[in-house]
Amino acid sequence: MNNLRVARRMKKLTQQKVADLMNIDRTTYTRYESGEIQVDNVKLLQLSEIFGVSIDFLLGKTSTPASKTNQRLIPVLGEVPAGVPIDAVEHVEEYIDLYPNFVPDGEVFGLKVKGKSMEPEIFSGDIVIVLKQDFCSDGDIAVVKVNSEDVTIKRVKVKGNGIMLVPRNPSFEPMFFNSKQIKTLPVTIVGRVIEIRRRL
């Protein structure tokens, strides 16, 4: 059961007013509140902004209506290691809450992990929180794009003549790219992993 009705009443808004703010008809919004139809991710974000509460509260996952002023909502864009549309917001699968005191400034997004190459540090199904940047330091876990298409998550080791992408799982082999390959393939850093989220 969702908390849309509770959140709306906390803001002292009518169903018609909320529908007007969302640019939808009141019947549609009423069906959102009753749970008759599911609210998509874009409209959930819109509702969280209107009511000033978290998406988790709207979905009934928490009883605490955290204020939007203390939150930072970020998109979870897809799966890594392959085919992640980093810049394609239409591929947003969900939004998750971050608290700005715990993350640096800059563009931050989530990615769902697929595969076992980083186990037992990162498991398939985990969400990694990524700070978007085109560089990383030796030893950082980073999201790396190869051939402008393939995306993988690995620990980056900087070598004198290139970089090595190192898996955590010993069953997988490291990948080395020399300076020429880095330029011609190319091999680029998409962002640095700053947090791992695991759902039980």
Coordinates of C-alpha atoms in Angstrom, one line a residue:
M1 CA 0.0 0.0 0.0
N2 CA 1.4 3.4 -0.9
N3 CA 1.5 6.6 1.2
L4 CA 0.3 9.0 -1.5
R5 CA -2.9 9.9 0.4
V6 CA -0.9 10.4 3.7
A7 CA 1.7 12.6 1.9
R8 CA -1.0 14.7 0.2
R9 CA -2.9 15.3 3.4
M10 CA 0.3 16.3 5.1
K11 CA 0.7 19.1 2.5
K12 CA -3.0 19.9 2.8
L13 CA -3.6 19.5 -0.9
T14 CA -6.7 18.3 -2.7
Q15 CA -6.5 15.5 -5.3
Q16 CA -7.5 18.0 -7.9
K17 CA -4.6 20.4 -7.0
V18 CA -2.1 17.6 -7.2
A19 CA -3.5 16.5 -10.5
D20 CA -3.2 20.0 -11.8
L21 CA 0.4 20.3 -10.6
M22 CA 1.2 17.0 -12.4
N23 CA -0.8 18.1 -15.6
I24 CA -2.9 14.9 -15.4
D25 CA -6.7 14.4 -14.8
R26 CA -8.0 13.9 -11.3
T27 CA -9.3 10.4 -12.1
T28 CA -5.8 9.2 -13.0
Y29 CA -4.4 10.6 -9.7
T30 CA -7.2 9.1 -7.7
R31 CA -6.2 5.7 -9.2
Y32 CA -2.6 6.3 -8.2
E33 CA -3.7 6.8 -4.6
S34 CA -5.9 3.8 -4.6
G35 CA -3.1 1.6 -6.0
E36 CA -5.3 0.7 -9.0
I37 CA -2.6 1.8 -11.4
Q38 CA 1.2 1.9 -10.8
V39 CA 3.0 5.2 -10.7
D40 CA 6.0 5.3 -13.0
N41 CA 9.5 6.5 -11.9
V42 CA 9.2 9.9 -13.5
K43 CA 5.9 10.7 -11.8
L44 CA 7.2 9.3 -8.5
L45 CA 10.0 11.8 -8.6
Q46 CA 7.5 14.5 -9.5
L47 CA 5.3 13.5 -6.5
S48 CA 8.2 13.4 -4.1
E49 CA 9.0 17.0 -5.1
I50 CA 5.4 18.1 -4.7
F51 CA 5.0 16.5 -1.3
G52 CA 8.5 17.1 0.0
V53 CA 9.0 13.4 1.0
S54 CA 11.1 10.5 -0.2
I55 CA 10.1 8.1 -2.9
D56 CA 10.6 5.2 -0.4
F57 CA 7.9 6.9 1.8
L58 CA 5.5 7.3 -1.1
L59 CA 6.0 3.6 -1.9
G60 CA 5.4 2.5 1.7
K61 CA 8.9 1.2 2.2
T62 CA 9.5 3.5 5.1
S63 CA 7.3 5.2 7.7
T64 CA 9.6 8.3 7.9
P65 CA 8.7 11.0 5.4
A66 CA 12.2 12.4 5.0
S67 CA 12.4 16.0 3.9
K68 CA 13.6 16.6 0.4
T69 CA 15.9 19.3 1.8
N70 CA 17.9 16.5 3.5
Q71 CA 17.9 14.2 0.5
R72 CA 19.5 13.8 -2.9
L73 CA 17.6 11.6 -5.3
I74 CA 19.8 10.0 -8.0
P75 CA 18.9 7.8 -11.0
V76 CA 19.8 4.1 -11.3
L77 CA 20.5 3.9 -15.0
G78 CA 20.9 0.3 -15.9
E79 CA 23.3 -2.6 -15.6
V80 CA 27.1 -2.8 -15.7
P81 CA 29.3 -4.4 -17.1
A82 CA 27.7 -4.1 -20.5
G83 CA 25.6 -1.6 -22.5
V84 CA 24.9 1.1 -19.9
P85 CA 23.4 4.2 -21.5
I86 CA 25.1 6.7 -19.1
D87 CA 23.6 9.8 -20.8
A88 CA 20.2 8.3 -21.7
V89 CA 17.8 9.5 -18.9
E90 CA 14.9 7.7 -20.6
H91 CA 16.6 4.4 -19.4
V92 CA 16.3 5.3 -15.7
E93 CA 15.0 2.2 -13.9
E94 CA 14.4 3.8 -10.5
Y95 CA 15.5 6.5 -8.1
I96 CA 17.3 6.0 -4.8
D97 CA 18.0 8.4 -1.9
L98 CA 21.4 9.8 -1.0
Y99 CA 22.1 12.2 1.7
P100 CA 24.3 15.1 0.5
N101 CA 26.5 15.1 3.6
F102 CA 27.9 11.8 2.5
V103 CA 28.6 12.4 -1.2
P104 CA 30.9 14.9 -3.0
D105 CA 29.6 17.6 -5.3
G106 CA 29.1 16.6 -8.9
E107 CA 27.0 14.3 -11.0
V108 CA 26.2 11.1 -9.2
F109 CA 24.2 8.1 -10.5
G110 CA 23.6 4.5 -9.7
L111 CA 24.3 1.3 -11.7
K112 CA 23.1 -2.2 -11.2
V113 CA 25.9 -4.7 -11.2
K114 CA 25.6 -7.8 -13.4
G115 CA 28.1 -10.6 -13.2
K116 CA 30.6 -12.1 -10.7
S117 CA 33.9 -10.6 -11.7
M118 CA 34.1 -8.3 -8.6
E119 CA 32.8 -10.9 -6.0
P120 CA 33.1 -11.1 -3.0
E121 CA 33.6 -7.3 -2.9
I122 CA 30.6 -6.5 -5.2
F123 CA 27.9 -9.0 -6.0
S124 CA 25.6 -9.3 -9.0
G125 CA 22.5 -7.3 -8.1
D126 CA 24.3 -4.7 -6.0
I127 CA 23.9 -1.1 -6.9
V128 CA 27.1 0.9 -7.2
I129 CA 26.9 4.7 -6.6
V130 CA 29.2 6.4 -9.1
L131 CA 30.7 9.9 -9.2
K132 CA 30.9 10.8 -12.9
Q133 CA 34.4 11.9 -13.9
D134 CA 36.8 11.1 -16.7
F135 CA 39.8 10.1 -14.4
C136 CA 40.6 8.0 -11.4
S137 CA 43.5 7.3 -9.1
D138 CA 45.5 4.1 -8.9
G139 CA 43.6 1.5 -7.0
D140 CA 40.1 3.1 -7.4
I141 CA 37.2 1.0 -8.4
A142 CA 35.8 2.6 -11.5
V143 CA 33.3 2.2 -14.3
V144 CA 35.3 2.0 -17.5
K145 CA 34.1 2.1 -21.1
V146 CA 35.9 0.2 -23.8
N147 CA 35.3 0.5 -27.6
S148 CA 32.8 3.3 -26.8
E149 CA 30.3 0.5 -26.2
D150 CA 31.3 -2.0 -23.6
V151 CA 31.1 -0.9 -20.0
T152 CA 32.7 -2.7 -17.1
I153 CA 33.4 -2.2 -13.4
K154 CA 36.9 -3.0 -12.2
R155 CA 39.7 -1.8 -9.9
V156 CA 42.1 0.3 -12.0
K157 CA 45.8 -0.1 -11.7
V158 CA 47.9 2.5 -13.4
K159 CA 51.0 1.1 -15.1
G160 CA 53.9 3.0 -16.8
N161 CA 52.7 2.2 -20.3
G162 CA 49.0 1.8 -19.7
I163 CA 46.3 0.7 -17.3
M164 CA 45.1 -2.7 -16.0
L165 CA 41.5 -3.4 -15.1
V166 CA 41.6 -5.9 -12.2
P167 CA 38.7 -8.1 -11.2
R168 CA 38.2 -9.1 -7.5
N169 CA 37.2 -12.7 -8.4
P170 CA 40.4 -14.7 -9.2
S171 CA 38.4 -16.8 -11.7
F172 CA 38.5 -13.8 -14.0
E173 CA 41.6 -12.5 -15.8
P174 CA 42.8 -8.8 -15.6
M175 CA 42.6 -6.7 -18.8
F176 CA 45.6 -4.6 -19.8
F177 CA 45.5 -1.7 -22.2
N178 CA 48.6 0.1 -23.4
S179 CA 48.8 3.8 -24.1
K180 CA 48.0 3.3 -27.8
Q181 CA 45.0 1.1 -27.1
I182 CA 43.7 3.7 -24.6
K183 CA 43.6 6.3 -27.4
T184 CA 42.5 4.1 -30.4
L185 CA 39.9 1.9 -28.9
P186 CA 39.3 4.1 -26.9
V187 CA 39.3 3.2 -23.2
T188 CA 37.7 5.9 -21.0
I189 CA 36.8 6.4 -17.4
V190 CA 33.1 6.9 -16.9
G191 CA 33.2 7.5 -13.1
R192 CA 34.5 6.4 -9.7
V193 CA 32.6 4.1 -7.4
I194 CA 32.0 5.9 -4.1
E195 CA 29.5 3.6 -2.5
I196 CA 27.9 0.1 -2.8
R197 CA 24.3 -0.6 -2.0
R198 CA 23.2 -4.2 -1.3
R199 CA 19.6 -5.2 -1.0
L200 CA 18.7 -8.3 1.0

